[in-house]
């Protein structure tokens, strides 16, 4: 198969969210809230268990009152905020303004790091004439993250679940992305880290390739190994 287009997932594939510890520390500093080390460590542990950081650890338990919003969280900006601020509010933090501040922090470019080989692989694909799209289950506009990290000029199309009211693995999202690129799905590879969500592209006839969902430091060359571009491995 000649690859004419590649679709990439965002979180865990091209970029990785910061750890809960630095997420919380940044927001506490921003709001001028001081806590003792023991309390800080407790907040980190409880926020991790709650799954309060989008793109971070999954919730160990989703309360019944949040179950519906969490299940459909990526279908709208409102549901996404409701789900994640609701999960965070299970943790008793010292300032009630912290819940919204934490949510806002995760939407900033500073909270995200590209994987070490992301720029290289995207650049090589772009230079070879391969069309590139991003398909993400997300509740906010990630385009500023790509711009801030100097990668936006390499992306031809963004298909974000909250803008279309459907989330992966729904094949409609992948079909929309292929249409935006002007390509038949059989000419397109979908790259992601979630075999359930990203694997939905296979129903259209896309080839699907996976990377491991790992911290940035532990996956320096995962994208390079996928055989997307000759000479990049």
mmCIF file with all atom_site columns, C-alpha atoms in Angstrom, residues 8-175:
data_model
loop_
_atom_site.group_PDB
_atom_site.id
_atom_site.type_symbol
_atom_site.label_atom_id
_atom_site.label_alt_id
_atom_site.label_comp_id
_atom_site.label_asym_id
_atom_site.label_entity_id
_atom_site.label_seq_id
_atom_site.pdbx_PDB_ins_code
_atom_site.Cartn_x
_atom_site.Cartn_y
_atom_site.Cartn_z
_atom_site.occupancy
_atom_site.B_iso_or_equiv
_atom_site.pdbx_formal_charge
_atom_site.auth_seq_id
_atom_site.auth_comp_id
_atom_site.auth_asym_id
_atom_site.auth_atom_id
_atom_site.pdbx_PDB_model_num
ATOM 1   C CA . UNK A 1 8   ? -2.416  10.858 14.282 1.00 0.00 ? 8   UNK A CA 1
ATOM 2   C CA . UNK A 1 9   ? -4.020  10.739 17.681 1.00 0.00 ? 9   UNK A CA 1
ATOM 3   C CA . UNK A 1 10  ? -2.940  13.602 19.971 1.00 0.00 ? 10  UNK A CA 1
ATOM 4   C CA . UNK A 1 11  ? -2.566  12.624 23.639 1.00 0.00 ? 11  UNK A CA 1
ATOM 5   C CA . UNK A 1 12  ? -0.230  9.700  24.202 1.00 0.00 ? 12  UNK A CA 1
ATOM 6   C CA . UNK A 1 13  ? 0.744   9.591  20.528 1.00 0.00 ? 13  UNK A CA 1
ATOM 7   C CA . UNK A 1 14  ? 2.236   12.926 19.437 1.00 0.00 ? 14  UNK A CA 1
ATOM 8   C CA . UNK A 1 15  ? 2.119   14.730 22.793 1.00 0.00 ? 15  UNK A CA 1
ATOM 9   C CA . UNK A 1 16  ? 2.066   13.757 26.455 1.00 0.00 ? 16  UNK A CA 1
ATOM 10  C CA . UNK A 1 17  ? 0.423   15.688 29.296 1.00 0.00 ? 17  UNK A CA 1
ATOM 11  C CA . UNK A 1 18  ? 2.630   16.689 32.231 1.00 0.00 ? 18  UNK A CA 1
ATOM 12  C CA . UNK A 1 19  ? 2.532   14.505 35.368 1.00 0.00 ? 19  UNK A CA 1
ATOM 13  C CA . UNK A 1 20  ? -0.077  15.213 38.045 1.00 0.00 ? 20  UNK A CA 1
ATOM 14  C CA . UNK A 1 21  ? 2.664   16.461 40.371 1.00 0.00 ? 21  UNK A CA 1
ATOM 15  C CA . UNK A 1 22  ? 3.853   19.260 38.081 1.00 0.00 ? 22  UNK A CA 1
ATOM 16  C CA . UNK A 1 23  ? 0.256   20.028 37.020 1.00 0.00 ? 23  UNK A CA 1
ATOM 17  C CA . UNK A 1 24  ? -0.775  20.676 40.613 1.00 0.00 ? 24  UNK A CA 1
ATOM 18  C CA . UNK A 1 25  ? 2.437   22.466 41.548 1.00 0.00 ? 25  UNK A CA 1
ATOM 19  C CA . UNK A 1 26  ? 2.091   24.908 38.642 1.00 0.00 ? 26  UNK A CA 1
ATOM 20  C CA . UNK A 1 27  ? -1.479  25.809 39.556 1.00 0.00 ? 27  UNK A CA 1
ATOM 21  C CA . UNK A 1 28  ? -0.726  26.238 43.252 1.00 0.00 ? 28  UNK A CA 1
ATOM 22  C CA . UNK A 1 29  ? 2.098   28.617 42.347 1.00 0.00 ? 29  UNK A CA 1
ATOM 23  C CA . UNK A 1 30  ? -0.068  30.498 39.871 1.00 0.00 ? 30  UNK A CA 1
ATOM 24  C CA . UNK A 1 31  ? -2.755  31.085 42.503 1.00 0.00 ? 31  UNK A CA 1
ATOM 25  C CA . UNK A 1 32  ? -0.311  31.766 45.320 1.00 0.00 ? 32  UNK A CA 1
ATOM 26  C CA . UNK A 1 33  ? -1.519  28.846 47.418 1.00 0.00 ? 33  UNK A CA 1
ATOM 27  C CA . UNK A 1 34  ? 1.051   27.321 49.792 1.00 0.00 ? 34  UNK A CA 1
ATOM 28  C CA . UNK A 1 35  ? 0.622   23.823 51.199 1.00 0.00 ? 35  UNK A CA 1
ATOM 29  C CA . UNK A 1 36  ? 2.862   21.585 53.275 1.00 0.00 ? 36  UNK A CA 1
ATOM 30  C CA . UNK A 1 37  ? 4.770   18.770 51.597 1.00 0.00 ? 37  UNK A CA 1
ATOM 31  C CA . UNK A 1 38  ? 2.685   16.049 53.231 1.00 0.00 ? 38  UNK A CA 1
ATOM 32  C CA . UNK A 1 39  ? -0.553  17.683 52.087 1.00 0.00 ? 39  UNK A CA 1
ATOM 33  C CA . UNK A 1 40  ? 0.865   18.212 48.603 1.00 0.00 ? 40  UNK A CA 1
ATOM 34  C CA . UNK A 1 41  ? 1.764   14.545 48.255 1.00 0.00 ? 41  UNK A CA 1
ATOM 35  C CA . UNK A 1 42  ? -1.690  13.559 49.492 1.00 0.00 ? 42  UNK A CA 1
ATOM 36  C CA . UNK A 1 43  ? -3.374  15.833 46.944 1.00 0.00 ? 43  UNK A CA 1
ATOM 37  C CA . UNK A 1 44  ? -1.228  14.358 44.149 1.00 0.00 ? 44  UNK A CA 1
ATOM 38  C CA . UNK A 1 45  ? -2.112  10.813 45.155 1.00 0.00 ? 45  UNK A CA 1
ATOM 39  C CA . UNK A 1 46  ? -5.826  11.568 45.449 1.00 0.00 ? 46  UNK A CA 1
ATOM 40  C CA . UNK A 1 47  ? -5.987  13.475 42.146 1.00 0.00 ? 47  UNK A CA 1
ATOM 41  C CA . UNK A 1 48  ? -4.232  10.580 40.403 1.00 0.00 ? 48  UNK A CA 1
ATOM 42  C CA . UNK A 1 49  ? -6.677  8.084  41.885 1.00 0.00 ? 49  UNK A CA 1
ATOM 43  C CA . UNK A 1 50  ? -9.602  10.282 40.866 1.00 0.00 ? 50  UNK A CA 1
ATOM 44  C CA . UNK A 1 51  ? -8.363  10.493 37.262 1.00 0.00 ? 51  UNK A CA 1
ATOM 45  C CA . UNK A 1 52  ? -8.764  14.251 37.407 1.00 0.00 ? 52  UNK A CA 1
ATOM 46  C CA . UNK A 1 53  ? -6.065  15.098 34.845 1.00 0.00 ? 53  UNK A CA 1
ATOM 47  C CA . UNK A 1 54  ? -7.223  14.640 31.239 1.00 0.00 ? 54  UNK A CA 1
ATOM 48  C CA . UNK A 1 55  ? -4.639  12.552 29.440 1.00 0.00 ? 55  UNK A CA 1
ATOM 49  C CA . UNK A 1 56  ? -3.261  11.350 32.771 1.00 0.00 ? 56  UNK A CA 1
ATOM 50  C CA . UNK A 1 57  ? -4.081  8.245  34.829 1.00 0.00 ? 57  UNK A CA 1
ATOM 51  C CA . UNK A 1 58  ? -7.595  6.847  34.351 1.00 0.00 ? 58  UNK A CA 1
ATOM 52  C CA . UNK A 1 59  ? -10.029 7.086  37.284 1.00 0.00 ? 59  UNK A CA 1
ATOM 53  C CA . UNK A 1 60  ? -9.976  4.135  39.628 1.00 0.00 ? 60  UNK A CA 1
ATOM 54  C CA . UNK A 1 61  ? -13.708 4.719  40.058 1.00 0.00 ? 61  UNK A CA 1
ATOM 55  C CA . UNK A 1 62  ? -16.184 7.043  38.347 1.00 0.00 ? 62  UNK A CA 1
ATOM 56  C CA . UNK A 1 63  ? -18.986 8.174  40.683 1.00 0.00 ? 63  UNK A CA 1
ATOM 57  C CA . UNK A 1 64  ? -22.499 7.338  39.474 1.00 0.00 ? 64  UNK A CA 1
ATOM 58  C CA . UNK A 1 65  ? -23.370 11.035 39.244 1.00 0.00 ? 65  UNK A CA 1
ATOM 59  C CA . UNK A 1 66  ? -20.545 11.540 36.710 1.00 0.00 ? 66  UNK A CA 1
ATOM 60  C CA . UNK A 1 67  ? -20.905 8.278  34.793 1.00 0.00 ? 67  UNK A CA 1
ATOM 61  C CA . UNK A 1 68  ? -22.941 9.670  31.895 1.00 0.00 ? 68  UNK A CA 1
ATOM 62  C CA . UNK A 1 69  ? -20.789 12.780 31.475 1.00 0.00 ? 69  UNK A CA 1
ATOM 63  C CA . UNK A 1 70  ? -17.591 10.751 31.675 1.00 0.00 ? 70  UNK A CA 1
ATOM 64  C CA . UNK A 1 71  ? -18.735 8.200  29.107 1.00 0.00 ? 71  UNK A CA 1
ATOM 65  C CA . UNK A 1 72  ? -19.490 10.945 26.573 1.00 0.00 ? 72  UNK A CA 1
ATOM 66  C CA . UNK A 1 73  ? -16.977 13.526 27.806 1.00 0.00 ? 73  UNK A CA 1
ATOM 67  C CA . UNK A 1 74  ? -15.307 14.052 24.448 1.00 0.00 ? 74  UNK A CA 1
ATOM 68  C CA . UNK A 1 75  ? -18.543 14.837 22.590 1.00 0.00 ? 75  UNK A CA 1
ATOM 69  C CA . UNK A 1 76  ? -18.734 18.438 23.807 1.00 0.00 ? 76  UNK A CA 1
ATOM 70  C CA . UNK A 1 77  ? -16.689 21.063 25.639 1.00 0.00 ? 77  UNK A CA 1
ATOM 71  C CA . UNK A 1 78  ? -19.346 21.247 28.350 1.00 0.00 ? 78  UNK A CA 1
ATOM 72  C CA . UNK A 1 79  ? -19.335 17.511 29.050 1.00 0.00 ? 79  UNK A CA 1
ATOM 73  C CA . UNK A 1 80  ? -15.540 17.414 29.108 1.00 0.00 ? 80  UNK A CA 1
ATOM 74  C CA . UNK A 1 81  ? -15.308 20.194 31.693 1.00 0.00 ? 81  UNK A CA 1
ATOM 75  C CA . UNK A 1 82  ? -18.150 18.718 33.754 1.00 0.00 ? 82  UNK A CA 1
ATOM 76  C CA . UNK A 1 83  ? -16.533 15.283 33.843 1.00 0.00 ? 83  UNK A CA 1
ATOM 77  C CA . UNK A 1 84  ? -13.017 16.346 34.770 1.00 0.00 ? 84  UNK A CA 1
ATOM 78  C CA . UNK A 1 85  ? -13.805 19.137 37.212 1.00 0.00 ? 85  UNK A CA 1
ATOM 79  C CA . UNK A 1 86  ? -16.285 16.725 38.810 1.00 0.00 ? 86  UNK A CA 1
ATOM 80  C CA . UNK A 1 87  ? -13.588 14.085 39.204 1.00 0.00 ? 87  UNK A CA 1
ATOM 81  C CA . UNK A 1 88  ? -11.227 16.675 40.703 1.00 0.00 ? 88  UNK A CA 1
ATOM 82  C CA . UNK A 1 89  ? -13.851 17.829 43.197 1.00 0.00 ? 89  UNK A CA 1
ATOM 83  C CA . UNK A 1 90  ? -13.724 14.420 44.837 1.00 0.00 ? 90  UNK A CA 1
ATOM 84  C CA . UNK A 1 91  ? -10.452 15.693 46.324 1.00 0.00 ? 91  UNK A CA 1
ATOM 85  C CA . UNK A 1 92  ? -10.767 18.301 49.059 1.00 0.00 ? 92  UNK A CA 1
ATOM 86  C CA . UNK A 1 93  ? -8.329  20.986 47.930 1.00 0.00 ? 93  UNK A CA 1
ATOM 87  C CA . UNK A 1 94  ? -7.507  24.085 50.027 1.00 0.00 ? 94  UNK A CA 1
ATOM 88  C CA . UNK A 1 95  ? -8.881  26.655 47.560 1.00 0.00 ? 95  UNK A CA 1
ATOM 89  C CA . UNK A 1 96  ? -12.230 26.193 45.755 1.00 0.00 ? 96  UNK A CA 1
ATOM 90  C CA . UNK A 1 97  ? -10.853 28.044 42.755 1.00 0.00 ? 97  UNK A CA 1
ATOM 91  C CA . UNK A 1 98  ? -8.278  25.337 42.162 1.00 0.00 ? 98  UNK A CA 1
ATOM 92  C CA . UNK A 1 99  ? -10.666 22.980 40.372 1.00 0.00 ? 99  UNK A CA 1
ATOM 93  C CA . UNK A 1 100 ? -11.310 25.305 37.455 1.00 0.00 ? 100 UNK A CA 1
ATOM 94  C CA . UNK A 1 101 ? -7.693  26.489 37.487 1.00 0.00 ? 101 UNK A CA 1
ATOM 95  C CA . UNK A 1 102 ? -6.466  22.908 37.172 1.00 0.00 ? 102 UNK A CA 1
ATOM 96  C CA . UNK A 1 103 ? -8.789  22.317 34.253 1.00 0.00 ? 103 UNK A CA 1
ATOM 97  C CA . UNK A 1 104 ? -7.564  25.481 32.528 1.00 0.00 ? 104 UNK A CA 1
ATOM 98  C CA . UNK A 1 105 ? -3.923  24.525 33.102 1.00 0.00 ? 105 UNK A CA 1
ATOM 99  C CA . UNK A 1 106 ? -4.250  21.251 31.212 1.00 0.00 ? 106 UNK A CA 1
ATOM 100 C CA . UNK A 1 107 ? -5.451  23.160 28.127 1.00 0.00 ? 107 UNK A CA 1
ATOM 101 C CA . UNK A 1 108 ? -2.311  25.295 27.939 1.00 0.00 ? 108 UNK A CA 1
ATOM 102 C CA . UNK A 1 109 ? 0.668   24.474 25.689 1.00 0.00 ? 109 UNK A CA 1
ATOM 103 C CA . UNK A 1 110 ? 2.931   24.525 28.749 1.00 0.00 ? 110 UNK A CA 1
ATOM 104 C CA . UNK A 1 111 ? 1.183   21.428 30.089 1.00 0.00 ? 111 UNK A CA 1
ATOM 105 C CA . UNK A 1 112 ? 2.089   19.339 27.021 1.00 0.00 ? 112 UNK A CA 1
ATOM 106 C CA . UNK A 1 113 ? 5.370   17.974 25.667 1.00 0.00 ? 113 UNK A CA 1
ATOM 107 C CA . UNK A 1 114 ? 5.814   16.488 22.193 1.00 0.00 ? 114 UNK A CA 1
ATOM 108 C CA . UNK A 1 115 ? 7.409   13.071 22.017 1.00 0.00 ? 115 UNK A CA 1
ATOM 109 C CA . UNK A 1 116 ? 11.091  13.351 21.029 1.00 0.00 ? 116 UNK A CA 1
ATOM 110 C CA . UNK A 1 117 ? 10.561  12.021 17.497 1.00 0.00 ? 117 UNK A CA 1
ATOM 111 C CA . UNK A 1 118 ? 7.278   13.811 16.753 1.00 0.00 ? 118 UNK A CA 1
ATOM 112 C CA . UNK A 1 119 ? 8.794   16.774 14.895 1.00 0.00 ? 119 UNK A CA 1
ATOM 113 C CA . UNK A 1 120 ? 11.144  14.520 12.907 1.00 0.00 ? 120 UNK A CA 1
ATOM 114 C CA . UNK A 1 121 ? 8.433   12.111 11.763 1.00 0.00 ? 121 UNK A CA 1
ATOM 115 C CA . UNK A 1 122 ? 5.858   14.823 11.016 1.00 0.00 ? 122 UNK A CA 1
ATOM 116 C CA . UNK A 1 123 ? 8.475   16.838 9.127  1.00 0.00 ? 123 UNK A CA 1
ATOM 117 C CA . UNK A 1 124 ? 9.589   13.867 7.052  1.00 0.00 ? 124 UNK A CA 1
ATOM 118 C CA . UNK A 1 125 ? 6.013   12.994 6.148  1.00 0.00 ? 125 UNK A CA 1
ATOM 119 C CA . UNK A 1 126 ? 5.282   16.590 5.207  1.00 0.00 ? 126 UNK A CA 1
ATOM 120 C CA . UNK A 1 127 ? 8.425   16.854 3.085  1.00 0.00 ? 127 UNK A CA 1
ATOM 121 C CA . UNK A 1 128 ? 7.547   13.624 1.250  1.00 0.00 ? 128 UNK A CA 1
ATOM 122 C CA . UNK A 1 129 ? 4.149   15.033 0.260  1.00 0.00 ? 129 UNK A CA 1
ATOM 123 C CA . UNK A 1 130 ? 2.174   12.818 2.633  1.00 0.00 ? 130 UNK A CA 1
ATOM 124 C CA . UNK A 1 131 ? -0.980  14.511 3.904  1.00 0.00 ? 131 UNK A CA 1
ATOM 125 C CA . UNK A 1 132 ? -1.270  14.711 7.701  1.00 0.00 ? 132 UNK A CA 1
ATOM 126 C CA . UNK A 1 133 ? -4.281  14.983 9.972  1.00 0.00 ? 133 UNK A CA 1
ATOM 127 C CA . UNK A 1 134 ? -4.949  14.841 13.703 1.00 0.00 ? 134 UNK A CA 1
ATOM 128 C CA . UNK A 1 135 ? -7.976  12.925 15.014 1.00 0.00 ? 135 UNK A CA 1
ATOM 129 C CA . UNK A 1 136 ? -8.504  13.357 18.728 1.00 0.00 ? 136 UNK A CA 1
ATOM 130 C CA . UNK A 1 137 ? -11.051 12.552 21.393 1.00 0.00 ? 137 UNK A CA 1
ATOM 131 C CA . UNK A 1 138 ? -10.910 15.860 23.212 1.00 0.00 ? 138 UNK A CA 1
ATOM 132 C CA . UNK A 1 139 ? -13.106 18.583 24.691 1.00 0.00 ? 139 UNK A CA 1
ATOM 133 C CA . UNK A 1 140 ? -11.099 21.679 23.754 1.00 0.00 ? 140 UNK A CA 1
ATOM 134 C CA . UNK A 1 141 ? -9.119  23.208 20.896 1.00 0.00 ? 141 UNK A CA 1
ATOM 135 C CA . UNK A 1 142 ? -5.647  21.672 20.764 1.00 0.00 ? 142 UNK A CA 1
ATOM 136 C CA . UNK A 1 143 ? -4.452  23.733 17.793 1.00 0.00 ? 143 UNK A CA 1
ATOM 137 C CA . UNK A 1 144 ? -2.640  26.267 20.042 1.00 0.00 ? 144 UNK A CA 1
ATOM 138 C CA . UNK A 1 145 ? -0.563  23.405 21.478 1.00 0.00 ? 145 UNK A CA 1
ATOM 139 C CA . UNK A 1 146 ? 0.694   22.514 18.002 1.00 0.00 ? 146 UNK A CA 1
ATOM 140 C CA . UNK A 1 147 ? 1.338   26.181 17.208 1.00 0.00 ? 147 UNK A CA 1
ATOM 141 C CA . UNK A 1 148 ? 3.278   26.787 20.426 1.00 0.00 ? 148 UNK A CA 1
ATOM 142 C CA . UNK A 1 149 ? 5.506   23.795 19.759 1.00 0.00 ? 149 UNK A CA 1
ATOM 143 C CA . UNK A 1 150 ? 6.120   24.723 16.119 1.00 0.00 ? 150 UNK A CA 1
ATOM 144 C CA . UNK A 1 151 ? 4.222   21.796 14.588 1.00 0.00 ? 151 UNK A CA 1
ATOM 145 C CA . UNK A 1 152 ? 1.010   23.397 13.331 1.00 0.00 ? 152 UNK A CA 1
ATOM 146 C CA . UNK A 1 153 ? 2.354   24.110 9.850  1.00 0.00 ? 153 UNK A CA 1
ATOM 147 C CA . UNK A 1 154 ? 2.784   20.362 9.312  1.00 0.00 ? 154 UNK A CA 1
ATOM 148 C CA . UNK A 1 155 ? -0.888  19.506 9.967  1.00 0.00 ? 155 UNK A CA 1
ATOM 149 C CA . UNK A 1 156 ? -3.439  19.835 7.157  1.00 0.00 ? 156 UNK A CA 1
ATOM 150 C CA . UNK A 1 157 ? -6.577  18.872 9.062  1.00 0.00 ? 157 UNK A CA 1
ATOM 151 C CA . UNK A 1 158 ? -7.748  18.659 12.661 1.00 0.00 ? 158 UNK A CA 1
ATOM 152 C CA . UNK A 1 159 ? -10.775 16.499 13.444 1.00 0.00 ? 159 UNK A CA 1
ATOM 153 C CA . UNK A 1 160 ? -11.655 16.985 17.100 1.00 0.00 ? 160 UNK A CA 1
ATOM 154 C CA . UNK A 1 161 ? -14.461 14.974 18.673 1.00 0.00 ? 161 UNK A CA 1
ATOM 155 C CA . UNK A 1 162 ? -16.072 17.875 20.535 1.00 0.00 ? 162 UNK A CA 1
ATOM 156 C CA . UNK A 1 163 ? -16.410 19.834 17.278 1.00 0.00 ? 163 UNK A CA 1
ATOM 157 C CA . UNK A 1 164 ? -18.295 16.965 15.622 1.00 0.00 ? 164 UNK A CA 1
ATOM 158 C CA . UNK A 1 165 ? -20.300 15.552 18.535 1.00 0.00 ? 165 UNK A CA 1
ATOM 159 C CA . UNK A 1 166 ? -18.921 12.022 18.143 1.00 0.00 ? 166 UNK A CA 1
ATOM 160 C CA . UNK A 1 167 ? -15.910 10.291 19.624 1.00 0.00 ? 167 UNK A CA 1
ATOM 161 C CA . UNK A 1 168 ? -13.601 7.505  18.565 1.00 0.00 ? 168 UNK A CA 1
ATOM 162 C CA . UNK A 1 169 ? -13.999 4.626  17.791 1.00 0.00 ? 169 UNK A CA 1
ATOM 163 C CA . UNK A 1 170 ? -16.992 5.985  15.813 1.00 0.00 ? 170 UNK A CA 1
ATOM 164 C CA . UNK A 1 171 ? -15.936 5.594  12.183 1.00 0.00 ? 171 UNK A CA 1
ATOM 165 C CA . UNK A 1 172 ? -17.581 8.897  11.246 1.00 0.00 ? 172 UNK A CA 1
ATOM 166 C CA . UNK A 1 173 ? -14.705 10.797 12.833 1.00 0.00 ? 173 UNK A CA 1
ATOM 167 C CA . UNK A 1 174 ? -12.113 8.964  10.738 1.00 0.00 ? 174 UNK A CA 1
ATOM 168 C CA . UNK A 1 175 ? -14.257 9.307  7.607  1.00 0.00 ? 175 UNK A CA 1
#
